[in-house]
Short mmCIF file of C-alpha atoms in Angstrom, two decimals:
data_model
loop_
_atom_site.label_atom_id
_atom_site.label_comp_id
_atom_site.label_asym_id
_atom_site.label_seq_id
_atom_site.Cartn_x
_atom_site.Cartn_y
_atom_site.Cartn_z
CA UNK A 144 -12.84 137.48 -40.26
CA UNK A 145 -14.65 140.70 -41.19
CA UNK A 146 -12.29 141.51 -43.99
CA UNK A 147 -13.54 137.88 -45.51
CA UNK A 148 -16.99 138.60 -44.90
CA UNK A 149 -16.63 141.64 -46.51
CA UNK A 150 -14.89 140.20 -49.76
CA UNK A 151 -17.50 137.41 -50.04
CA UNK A 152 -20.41 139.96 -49.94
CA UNK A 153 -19.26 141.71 -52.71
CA UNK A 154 -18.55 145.36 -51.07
CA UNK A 155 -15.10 144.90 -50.80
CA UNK A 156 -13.47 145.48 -54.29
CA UNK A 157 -10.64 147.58 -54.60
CA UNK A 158 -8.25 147.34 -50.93
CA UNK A 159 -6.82 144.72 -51.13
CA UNK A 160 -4.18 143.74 -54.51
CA UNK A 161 -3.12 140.70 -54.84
CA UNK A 162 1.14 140.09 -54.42
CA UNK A 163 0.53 137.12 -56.77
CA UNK A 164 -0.60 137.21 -60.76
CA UNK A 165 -2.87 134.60 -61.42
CA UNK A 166 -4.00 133.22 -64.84
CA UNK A 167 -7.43 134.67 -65.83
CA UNK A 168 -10.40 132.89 -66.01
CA UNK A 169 -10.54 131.90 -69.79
CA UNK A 170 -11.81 128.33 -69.08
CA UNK A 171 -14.88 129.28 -67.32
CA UNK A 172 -17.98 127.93 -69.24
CA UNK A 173 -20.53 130.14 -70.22
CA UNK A 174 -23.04 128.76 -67.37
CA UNK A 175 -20.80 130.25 -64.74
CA UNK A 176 -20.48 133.27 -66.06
CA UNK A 177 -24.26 133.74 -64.92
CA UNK A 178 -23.83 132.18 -61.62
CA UNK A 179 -20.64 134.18 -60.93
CA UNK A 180 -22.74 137.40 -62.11
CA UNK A 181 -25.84 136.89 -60.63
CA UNK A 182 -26.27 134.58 -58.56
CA UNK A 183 -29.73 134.95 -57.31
CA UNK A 184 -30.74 136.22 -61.12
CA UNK A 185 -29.49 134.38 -63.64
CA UNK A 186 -30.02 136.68 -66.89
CA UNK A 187 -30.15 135.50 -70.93
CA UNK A 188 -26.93 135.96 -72.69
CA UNK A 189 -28.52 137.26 -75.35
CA UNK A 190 -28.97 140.31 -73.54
CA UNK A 191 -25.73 140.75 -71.95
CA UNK A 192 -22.43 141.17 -73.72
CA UNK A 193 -19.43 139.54 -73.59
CA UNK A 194 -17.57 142.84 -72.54
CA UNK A 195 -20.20 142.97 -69.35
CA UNK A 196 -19.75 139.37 -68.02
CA UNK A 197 -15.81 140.08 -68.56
CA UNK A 198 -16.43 142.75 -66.12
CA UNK A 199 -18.09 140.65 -63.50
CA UNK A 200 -15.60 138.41 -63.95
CA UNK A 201 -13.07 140.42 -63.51
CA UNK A 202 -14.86 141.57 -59.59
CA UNK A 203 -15.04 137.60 -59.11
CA UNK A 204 -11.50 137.34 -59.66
CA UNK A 205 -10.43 140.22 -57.26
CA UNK A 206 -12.63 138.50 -54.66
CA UNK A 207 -10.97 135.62 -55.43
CA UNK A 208 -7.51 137.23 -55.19
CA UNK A 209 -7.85 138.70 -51.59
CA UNK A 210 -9.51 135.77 -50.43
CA UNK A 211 -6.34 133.93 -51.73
CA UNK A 212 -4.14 136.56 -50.13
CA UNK A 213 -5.88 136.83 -46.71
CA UNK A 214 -5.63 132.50 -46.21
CA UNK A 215 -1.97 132.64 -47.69
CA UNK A 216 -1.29 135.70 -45.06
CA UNK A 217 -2.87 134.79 -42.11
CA UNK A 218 -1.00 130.94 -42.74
CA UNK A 219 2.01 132.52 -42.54
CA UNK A 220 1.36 134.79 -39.81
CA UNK A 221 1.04 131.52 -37.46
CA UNK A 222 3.52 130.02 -38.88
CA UNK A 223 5.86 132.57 -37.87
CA UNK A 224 4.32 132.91 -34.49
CA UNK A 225 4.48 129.09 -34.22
CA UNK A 226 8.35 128.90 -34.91
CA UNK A 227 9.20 131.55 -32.70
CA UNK A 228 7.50 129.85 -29.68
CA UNK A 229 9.60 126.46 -31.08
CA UNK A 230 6.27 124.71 -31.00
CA UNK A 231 4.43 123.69 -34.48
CA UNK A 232 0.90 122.70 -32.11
CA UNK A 233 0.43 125.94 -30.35
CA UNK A 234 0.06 127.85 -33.03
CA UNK A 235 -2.31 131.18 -31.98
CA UNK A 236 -3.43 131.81 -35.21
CA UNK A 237 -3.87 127.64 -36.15
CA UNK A 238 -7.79 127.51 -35.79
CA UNK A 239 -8.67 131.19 -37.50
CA UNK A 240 -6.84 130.00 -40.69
CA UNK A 241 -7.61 126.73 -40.73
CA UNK A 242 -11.54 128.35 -40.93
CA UNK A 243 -10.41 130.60 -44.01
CA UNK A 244 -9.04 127.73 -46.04
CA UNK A 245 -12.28 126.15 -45.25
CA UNK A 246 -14.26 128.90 -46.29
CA UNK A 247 -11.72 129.30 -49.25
CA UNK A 248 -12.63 126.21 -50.39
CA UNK A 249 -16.55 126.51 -50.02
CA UNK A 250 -16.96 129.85 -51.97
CA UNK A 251 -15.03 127.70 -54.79
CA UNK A 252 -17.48 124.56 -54.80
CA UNK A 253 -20.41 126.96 -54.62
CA UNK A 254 -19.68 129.62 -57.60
CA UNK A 255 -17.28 127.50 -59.67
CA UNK A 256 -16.88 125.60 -62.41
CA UNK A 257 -14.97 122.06 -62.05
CA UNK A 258 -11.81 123.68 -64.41
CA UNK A 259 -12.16 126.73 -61.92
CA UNK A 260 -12.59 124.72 -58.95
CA UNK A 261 -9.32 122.63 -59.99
CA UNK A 262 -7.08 125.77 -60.75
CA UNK A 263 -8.41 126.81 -56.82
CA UNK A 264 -7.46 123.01 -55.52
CA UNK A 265 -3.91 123.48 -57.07
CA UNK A 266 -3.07 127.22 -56.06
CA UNK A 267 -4.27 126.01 -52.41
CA UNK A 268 -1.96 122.75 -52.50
CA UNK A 269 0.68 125.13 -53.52
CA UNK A 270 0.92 127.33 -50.38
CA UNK A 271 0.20 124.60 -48.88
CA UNK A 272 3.23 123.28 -49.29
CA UNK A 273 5.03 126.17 -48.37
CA UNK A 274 3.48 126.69 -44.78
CA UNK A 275 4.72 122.69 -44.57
CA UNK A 276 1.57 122.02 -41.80
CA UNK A 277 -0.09 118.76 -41.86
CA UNK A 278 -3.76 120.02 -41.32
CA UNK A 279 -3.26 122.47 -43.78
CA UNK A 280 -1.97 119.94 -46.14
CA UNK A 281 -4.47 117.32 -45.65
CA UNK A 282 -7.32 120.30 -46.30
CA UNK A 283 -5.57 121.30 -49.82
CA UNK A 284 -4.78 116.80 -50.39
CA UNK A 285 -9.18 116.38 -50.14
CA UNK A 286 -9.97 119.38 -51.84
CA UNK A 287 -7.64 118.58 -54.73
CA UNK A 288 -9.00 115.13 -54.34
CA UNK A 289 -12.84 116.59 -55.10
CA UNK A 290 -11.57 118.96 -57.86
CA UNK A 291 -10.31 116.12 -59.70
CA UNK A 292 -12.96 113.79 -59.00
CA UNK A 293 -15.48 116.60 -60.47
CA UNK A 294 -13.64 116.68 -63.87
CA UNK A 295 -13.33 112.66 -64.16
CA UNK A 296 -9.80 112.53 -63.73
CA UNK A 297 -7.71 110.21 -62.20
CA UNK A 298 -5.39 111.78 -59.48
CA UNK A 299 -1.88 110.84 -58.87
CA UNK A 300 -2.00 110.45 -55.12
CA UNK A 301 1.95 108.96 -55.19
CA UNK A 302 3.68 111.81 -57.02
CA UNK A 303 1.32 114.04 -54.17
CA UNK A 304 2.48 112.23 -51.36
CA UNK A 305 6.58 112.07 -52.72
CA UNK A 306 6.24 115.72 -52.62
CA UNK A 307 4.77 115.74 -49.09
CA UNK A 308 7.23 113.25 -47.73
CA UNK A 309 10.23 115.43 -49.57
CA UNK A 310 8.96 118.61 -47.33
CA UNK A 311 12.17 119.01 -44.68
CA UNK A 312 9.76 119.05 -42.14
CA UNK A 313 8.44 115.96 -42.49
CA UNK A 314 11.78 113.93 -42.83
CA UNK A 315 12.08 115.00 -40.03
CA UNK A 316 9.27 114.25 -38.17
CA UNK A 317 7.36 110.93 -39.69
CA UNK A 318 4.68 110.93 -37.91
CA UNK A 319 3.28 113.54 -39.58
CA UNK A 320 3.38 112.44 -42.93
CA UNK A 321 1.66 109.51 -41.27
CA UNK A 322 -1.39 111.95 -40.61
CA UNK A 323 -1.40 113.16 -43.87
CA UNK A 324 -2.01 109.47 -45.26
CA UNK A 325 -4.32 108.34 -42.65
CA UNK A 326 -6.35 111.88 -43.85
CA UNK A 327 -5.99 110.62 -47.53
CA UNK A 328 -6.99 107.10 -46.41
CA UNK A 329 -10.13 108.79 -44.88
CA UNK A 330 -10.93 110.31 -48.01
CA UNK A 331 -10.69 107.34 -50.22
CA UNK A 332 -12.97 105.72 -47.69
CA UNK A 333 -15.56 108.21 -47.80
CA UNK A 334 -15.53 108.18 -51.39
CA UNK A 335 -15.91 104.41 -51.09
CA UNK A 336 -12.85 103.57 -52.37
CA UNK A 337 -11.45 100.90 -49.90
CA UNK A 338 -8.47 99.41 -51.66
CA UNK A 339 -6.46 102.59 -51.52
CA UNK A 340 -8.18 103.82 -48.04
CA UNK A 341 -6.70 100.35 -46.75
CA UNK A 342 -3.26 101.15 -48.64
CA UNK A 343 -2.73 104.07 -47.19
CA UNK A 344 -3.97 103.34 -43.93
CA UNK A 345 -1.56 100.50 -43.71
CA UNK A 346 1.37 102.56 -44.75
CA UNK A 347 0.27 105.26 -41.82
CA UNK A 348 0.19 102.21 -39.20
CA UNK A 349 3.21 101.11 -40.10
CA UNK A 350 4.96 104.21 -40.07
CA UNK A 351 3.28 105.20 -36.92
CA UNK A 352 4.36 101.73 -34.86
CA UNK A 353 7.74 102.13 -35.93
CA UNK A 354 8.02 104.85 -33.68
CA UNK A 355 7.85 105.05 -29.60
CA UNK A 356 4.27 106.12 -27.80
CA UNK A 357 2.24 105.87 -25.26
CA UNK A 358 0.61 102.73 -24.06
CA UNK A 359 -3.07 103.75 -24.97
CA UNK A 360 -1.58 104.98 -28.33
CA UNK A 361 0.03 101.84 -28.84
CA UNK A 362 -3.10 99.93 -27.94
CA UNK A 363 -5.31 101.90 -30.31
CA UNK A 364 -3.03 101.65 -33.38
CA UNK A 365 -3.12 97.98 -32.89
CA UNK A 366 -7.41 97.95 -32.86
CA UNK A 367 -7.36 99.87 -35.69
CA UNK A 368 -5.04 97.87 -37.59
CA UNK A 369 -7.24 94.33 -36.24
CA UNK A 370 -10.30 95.93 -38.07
CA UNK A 371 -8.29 96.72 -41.04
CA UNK A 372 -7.58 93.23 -40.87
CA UNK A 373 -11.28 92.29 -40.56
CA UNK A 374 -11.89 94.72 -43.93
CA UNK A 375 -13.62 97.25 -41.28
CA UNK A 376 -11.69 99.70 -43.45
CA UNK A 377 -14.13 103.10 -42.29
CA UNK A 378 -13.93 102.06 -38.75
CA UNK A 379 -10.18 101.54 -38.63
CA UNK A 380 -10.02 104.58 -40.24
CA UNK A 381 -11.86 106.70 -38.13
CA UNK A 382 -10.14 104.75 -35.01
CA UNK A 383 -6.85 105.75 -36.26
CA UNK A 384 -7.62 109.07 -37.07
CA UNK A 385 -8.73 109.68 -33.75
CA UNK A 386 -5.87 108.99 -32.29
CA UNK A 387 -4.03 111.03 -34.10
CA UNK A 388 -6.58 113.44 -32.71
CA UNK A 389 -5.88 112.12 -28.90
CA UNK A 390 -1.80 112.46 -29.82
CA UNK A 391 -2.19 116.01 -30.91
CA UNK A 392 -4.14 116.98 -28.41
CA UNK A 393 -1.44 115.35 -25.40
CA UNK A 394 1.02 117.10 -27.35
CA UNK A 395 -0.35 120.66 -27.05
CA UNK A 396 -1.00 119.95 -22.93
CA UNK A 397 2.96 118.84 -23.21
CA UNK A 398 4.21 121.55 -24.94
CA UNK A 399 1.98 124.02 -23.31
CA UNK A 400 3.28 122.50 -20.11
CA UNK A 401 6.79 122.66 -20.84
CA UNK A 402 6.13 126.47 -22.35
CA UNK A 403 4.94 127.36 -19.01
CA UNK A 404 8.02 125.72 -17.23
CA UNK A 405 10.13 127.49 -19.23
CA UNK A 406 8.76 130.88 -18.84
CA UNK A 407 8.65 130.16 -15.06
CA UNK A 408 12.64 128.96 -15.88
CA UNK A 409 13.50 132.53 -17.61
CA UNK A 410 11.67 134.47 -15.22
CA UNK A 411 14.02 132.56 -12.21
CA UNK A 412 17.12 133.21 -14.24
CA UNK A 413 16.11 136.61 -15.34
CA UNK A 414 15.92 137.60 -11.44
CA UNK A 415 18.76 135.34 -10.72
CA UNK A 416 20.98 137.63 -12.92
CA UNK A 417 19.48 141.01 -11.58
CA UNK A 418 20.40 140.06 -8.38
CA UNK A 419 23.84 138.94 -9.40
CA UNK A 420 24.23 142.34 -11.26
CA UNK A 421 22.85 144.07 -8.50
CA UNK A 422 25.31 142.64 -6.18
CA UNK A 423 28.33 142.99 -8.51
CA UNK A 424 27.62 146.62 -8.98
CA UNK A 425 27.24 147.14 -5.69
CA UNK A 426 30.76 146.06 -4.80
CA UNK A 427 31.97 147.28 -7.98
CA UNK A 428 30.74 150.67 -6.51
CA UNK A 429 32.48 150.27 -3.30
CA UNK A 430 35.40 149.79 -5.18
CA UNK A 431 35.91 152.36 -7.01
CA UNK A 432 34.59 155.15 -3.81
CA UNK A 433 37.39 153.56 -2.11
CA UNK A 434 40.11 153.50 -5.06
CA UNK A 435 38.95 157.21 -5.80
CA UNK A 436 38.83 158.36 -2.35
CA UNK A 437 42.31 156.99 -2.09
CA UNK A 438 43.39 158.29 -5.05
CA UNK A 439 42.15 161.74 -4.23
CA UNK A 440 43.58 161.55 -0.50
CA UNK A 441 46.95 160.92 -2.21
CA UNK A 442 46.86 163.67 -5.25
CA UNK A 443 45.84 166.16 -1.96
CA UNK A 444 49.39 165.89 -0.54
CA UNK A 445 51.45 168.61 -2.00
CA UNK A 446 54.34 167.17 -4.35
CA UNK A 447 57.63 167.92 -2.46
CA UNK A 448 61.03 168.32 -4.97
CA UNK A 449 63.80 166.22 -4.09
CA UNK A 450 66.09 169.42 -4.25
CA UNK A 451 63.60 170.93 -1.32
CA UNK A 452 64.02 168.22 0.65
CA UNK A 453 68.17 167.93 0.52
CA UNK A 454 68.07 171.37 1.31
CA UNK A 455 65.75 170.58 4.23
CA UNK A 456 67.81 167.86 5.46
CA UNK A 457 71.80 170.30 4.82
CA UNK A 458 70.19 173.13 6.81
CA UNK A 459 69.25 170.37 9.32
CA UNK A 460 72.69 168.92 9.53
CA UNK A 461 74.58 172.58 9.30
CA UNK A 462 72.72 173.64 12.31
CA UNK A 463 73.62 170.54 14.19
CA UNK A 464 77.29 171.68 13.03
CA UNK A 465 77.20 174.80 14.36
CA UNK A 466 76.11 174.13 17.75
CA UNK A 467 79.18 171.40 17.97
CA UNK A 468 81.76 173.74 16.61
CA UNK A 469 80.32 176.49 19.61
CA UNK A 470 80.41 173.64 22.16
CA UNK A 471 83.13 173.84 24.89
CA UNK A 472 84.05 170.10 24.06
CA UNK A 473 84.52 170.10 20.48
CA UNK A 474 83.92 166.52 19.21
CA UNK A 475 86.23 166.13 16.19
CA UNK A 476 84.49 163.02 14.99
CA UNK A 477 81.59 164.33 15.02
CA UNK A 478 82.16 167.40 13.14
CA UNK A 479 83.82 165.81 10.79
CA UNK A 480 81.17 163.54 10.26
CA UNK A 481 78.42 166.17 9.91
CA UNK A 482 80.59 167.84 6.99
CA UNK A 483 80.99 165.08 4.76
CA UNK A 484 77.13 163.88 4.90
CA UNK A 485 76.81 167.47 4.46
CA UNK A 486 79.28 167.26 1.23
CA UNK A 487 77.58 164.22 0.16
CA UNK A 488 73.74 166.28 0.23
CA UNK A 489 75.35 168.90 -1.67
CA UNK A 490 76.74 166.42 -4.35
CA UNK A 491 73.54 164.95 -5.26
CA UNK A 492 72.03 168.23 -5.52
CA UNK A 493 74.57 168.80 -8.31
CA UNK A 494 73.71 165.65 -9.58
CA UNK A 495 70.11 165.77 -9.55
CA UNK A 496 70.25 169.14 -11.29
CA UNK A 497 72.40 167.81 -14.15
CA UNK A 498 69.81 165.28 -14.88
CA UNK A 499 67.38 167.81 -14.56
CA UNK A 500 68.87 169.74 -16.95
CA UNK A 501 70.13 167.17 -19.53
CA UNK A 502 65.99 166.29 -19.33
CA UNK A 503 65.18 169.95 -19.84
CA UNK A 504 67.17 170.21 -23.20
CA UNK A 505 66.20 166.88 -24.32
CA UNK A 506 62.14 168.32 -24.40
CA UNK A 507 63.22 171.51 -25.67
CA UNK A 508 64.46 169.81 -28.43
CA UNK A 509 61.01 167.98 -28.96
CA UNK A 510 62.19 164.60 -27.73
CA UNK A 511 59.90 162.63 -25.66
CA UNK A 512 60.19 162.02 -22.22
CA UNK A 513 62.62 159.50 -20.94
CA UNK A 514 61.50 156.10 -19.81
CA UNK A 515 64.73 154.95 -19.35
CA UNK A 516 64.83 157.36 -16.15
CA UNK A 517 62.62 156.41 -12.92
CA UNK A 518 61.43 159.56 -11.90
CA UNK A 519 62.34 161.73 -14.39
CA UNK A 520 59.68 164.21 -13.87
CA UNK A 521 60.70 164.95 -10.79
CA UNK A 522 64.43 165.73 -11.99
CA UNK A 523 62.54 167.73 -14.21
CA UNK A 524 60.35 169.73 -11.19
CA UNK A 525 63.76 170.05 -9.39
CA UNK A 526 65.54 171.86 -12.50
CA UNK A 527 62.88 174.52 -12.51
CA UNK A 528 63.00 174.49 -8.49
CA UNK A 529 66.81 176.06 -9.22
CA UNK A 530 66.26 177.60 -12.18
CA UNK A 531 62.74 178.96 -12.71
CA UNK A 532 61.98 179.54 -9.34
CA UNK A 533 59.56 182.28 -9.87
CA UNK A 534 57.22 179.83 -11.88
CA UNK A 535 57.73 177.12 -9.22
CA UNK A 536 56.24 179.92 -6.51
CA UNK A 537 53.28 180.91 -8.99
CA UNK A 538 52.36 177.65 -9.67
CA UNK A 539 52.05 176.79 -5.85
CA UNK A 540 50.31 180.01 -5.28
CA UNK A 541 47.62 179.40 -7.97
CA UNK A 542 47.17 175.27 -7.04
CA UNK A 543 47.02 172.99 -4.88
CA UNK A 544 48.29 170.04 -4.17
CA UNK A 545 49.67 168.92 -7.66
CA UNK A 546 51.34 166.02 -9.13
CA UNK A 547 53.87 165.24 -10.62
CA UNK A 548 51.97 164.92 -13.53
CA UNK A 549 50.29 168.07 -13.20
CA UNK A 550 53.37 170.24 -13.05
CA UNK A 551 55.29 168.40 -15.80
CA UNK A 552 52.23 169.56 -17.60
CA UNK A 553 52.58 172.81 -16.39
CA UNK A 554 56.31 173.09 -17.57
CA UNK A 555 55.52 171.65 -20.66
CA UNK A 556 52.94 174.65 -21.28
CA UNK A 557 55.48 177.06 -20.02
CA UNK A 558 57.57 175.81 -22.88
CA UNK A 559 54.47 177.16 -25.12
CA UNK A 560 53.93 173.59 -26.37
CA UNK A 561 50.85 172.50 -28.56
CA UNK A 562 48.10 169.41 -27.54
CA UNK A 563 49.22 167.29 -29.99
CA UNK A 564 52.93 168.10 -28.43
CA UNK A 565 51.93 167.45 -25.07
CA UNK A 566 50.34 164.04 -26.26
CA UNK A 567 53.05 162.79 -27.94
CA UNK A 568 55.93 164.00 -25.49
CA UNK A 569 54.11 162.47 -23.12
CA UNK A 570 53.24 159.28 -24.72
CA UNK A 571 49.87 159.48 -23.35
CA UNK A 572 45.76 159.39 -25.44
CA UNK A 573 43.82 162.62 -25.80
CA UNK A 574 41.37 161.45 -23.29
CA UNK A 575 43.94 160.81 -20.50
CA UNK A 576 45.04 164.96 -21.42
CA UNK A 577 41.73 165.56 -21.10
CA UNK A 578 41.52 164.07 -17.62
CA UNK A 579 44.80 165.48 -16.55
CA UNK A 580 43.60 169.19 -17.82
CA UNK A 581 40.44 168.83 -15.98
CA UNK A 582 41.82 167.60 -12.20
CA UNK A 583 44.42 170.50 -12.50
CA UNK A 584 41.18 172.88 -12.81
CA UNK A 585 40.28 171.29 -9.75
CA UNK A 586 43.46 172.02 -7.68
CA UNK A 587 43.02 175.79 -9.04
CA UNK A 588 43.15 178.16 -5.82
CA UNK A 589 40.17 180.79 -5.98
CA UNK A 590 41.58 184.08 -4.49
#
């Protein structure tokens, strides 16, 4: 409001441009050139030049300009504020521009000239139009009313009102182009022009009653349209008007009611969902400590070769066969038993070993590793058990408790194998090397 204050006063000049051109002032008569100059001291045009009231001009027309721009921006402002909250009536700006277009429209009548006055009256039902309110409509629909009225012209209130009723807005919603014709029925009638106040009025009733409302609504639209009847065309007028008043006004308690509900609705579903998240990442969280902890407990236990353990489980059985060879009662069956499982160890040694081997080649030929074999890292592990034994020792020396994984890796390294070798032979993403690289650091024994 200070900015407009400022602009009116005249010491406000140069801020504020204007984002729209507007045509200049070339229809102004020569009377308002002193008003618009000096208003408190009119001065002869004989003594002033043209170029000098051009100037002055030129300073109204800047006021003029941000006046225009402050309404037009501050309109839009609660417009935007108004569609965001989903409500048209609670808009927080409504009243502050509502009291520039006012103003807007005063510093017109007061320093201009009817043609000036009109141009004014049509720029204002303009962005009027645009901001698609129906107080800010009817404002610009009376002005433009006056402007014309001034210059003895006859206004054509139906090709107005088509353009109103085309607005998307109010197809939607008729019962406020049924506010903008009661406000253009309450201009006719203050103007004393009855036979359109009544037409209008009549086509606002009956627009109005088509729709559903409240009992006292109902009851006043049908008093007002009794003293229409009656030719009582100010008072049903002003009775109609005010309940358009009374409906707005048990709108905005509704909506503001129903805004408060549903920011009491979000905040309960807001904390509804923190807790929910709260509770799912708490057992998401016990999850994983228990996967990880398992998963740890397991990659702890030393990997054991298959070849180790056969060996285990012949040295086992030849011992049992030597104490029954050295016993007194020599138990054929029994020996004979202990040397073929003892055979039968040794053969899938063999066995394991060729696979081993045949695996061995196949990577240090570049091939990937086999799916096709379960477990074909640890044939692998078992080839270098036989024959790389000295890395096998190192390796166990240096870490504990490795996978599979880990010394498949290791071998793979041994075979001075690049990254992108590694990734591809093992068919896994750079990420999950990564990972693998960095849990084998963790097995590393510090001596």
């Amino acid at each position: 409001m200070l900015l407009l204050t400022c602009m009116i006063s005249g010491s406000c000049t140069s801020k504020h441009g204007s984002k729209t051109d507007f045509k200049p002032f070339t229809d102004t008569c020569e009377s308002c050139y002193n008003m618009l100059s000096h208003p408190k001291t009119p001065i002869s045009h004989k003594k002033e030049s043209r170029d000098s009231i051009m100037v002055e001009i030129r300073y109204i027309d800047s006021v003029r300009t941000a006046i225009k721009r402050q309404w037009v921006e501050t309109a839009q402002t609660a417009l935007e504020l108004a569609k965001k909250e989903e409500n048209l009536s609670q808009m927080f700006l409504f009243e502050e521009y509502l009291y520039i277009a006012n103003r807007y429209r005063t510093f017109a009548d007061r320093l201009m000239c009817d043609s000036i006055r009109l141009h004014y009256a049509e720029e204002m039902m303009q962005t009027a139009m645009q901001i698609e309110d129906a107080d800010t409509i009817g404002i610009a629909i009376t002005h433009y009313m006056d402007a014309m009225k001034h210059l003895g012209r006859k206004i054509n209130m139906e090709a107005t009102l088509k353009k109103v009723r085309s607005l998307e807005s109010f197809v939607h919603n008729p019962d406020k182009y049924a506010k903008i014709l009661c406000v253009t029925a309450r201009k006719y009638a203050a103007v004393g022009d009855n036979d359109n106040a009544k037409k209008y009025l009549s086509k606002a009733l009956l627009i109005s009653m088509a729709g559903r409302a409240e009992t006292a609504e109902v009851t006043g639209r049908r008093a007002a349209q009794q003293m229409l009847d009656r030719g009582d065309i100010k008072e049903a007028v002003q009775t109609y008007y005010s309940i358009l008043l009374m409906r707005d006004s048990a709108i905005k308690e509704k909506d503001e009611a129903m805004a408060m509900q549903k920011e009491a609705d979000e905040v309960f579903l807001h904390n509804i969902g923190l807790w929910t998240l709260l509770f799912l990442i708490i057992v998401c969280g016990i999850t994983a400590f228990y996967y990880f902890q398992k998963r740890r407990k397991a990659e702890s236990l030393s990997f054991k070769s298959e070849i180790t353990a056969l060996q285990e489980t012949i040295a086992r059985h030849e011992e049992t066969l030597q104490k029954l060879e050295k016993s007194e009662v020599k138990n054929k069956e029994e020996i004979s038993a202990q040397k073929k499982t003892i055979e039968k160890l040794k053969n899938m040694i063999v066995e394991r070993l060729g696979i081993g081997k045949n695996i061995y080649e196949e990577l240090s030929k570049g091939n990937c590793l086999p799916n096709d074999i379960k477990g074909a890292e640890s044939y692998l592990i078992d080839y270098y058990v036989i024959f790389v034994p000295e890395k096998y020792k190192k390796w166990n020396q240096e870490y504990e408790g490795l996978t599979p994984r880990m010394y498949t890796y290791l071998i793979l390294m041994d075979m001075n194998y690049s990254d992108e070798d590694i990734l591809r032979i093992l068919s896994i993403s750079p990420s999950s090397l990564r990972s693998l690289r960095s849990r084998l650091m963790a097995k590393k024994i510090e001596h």
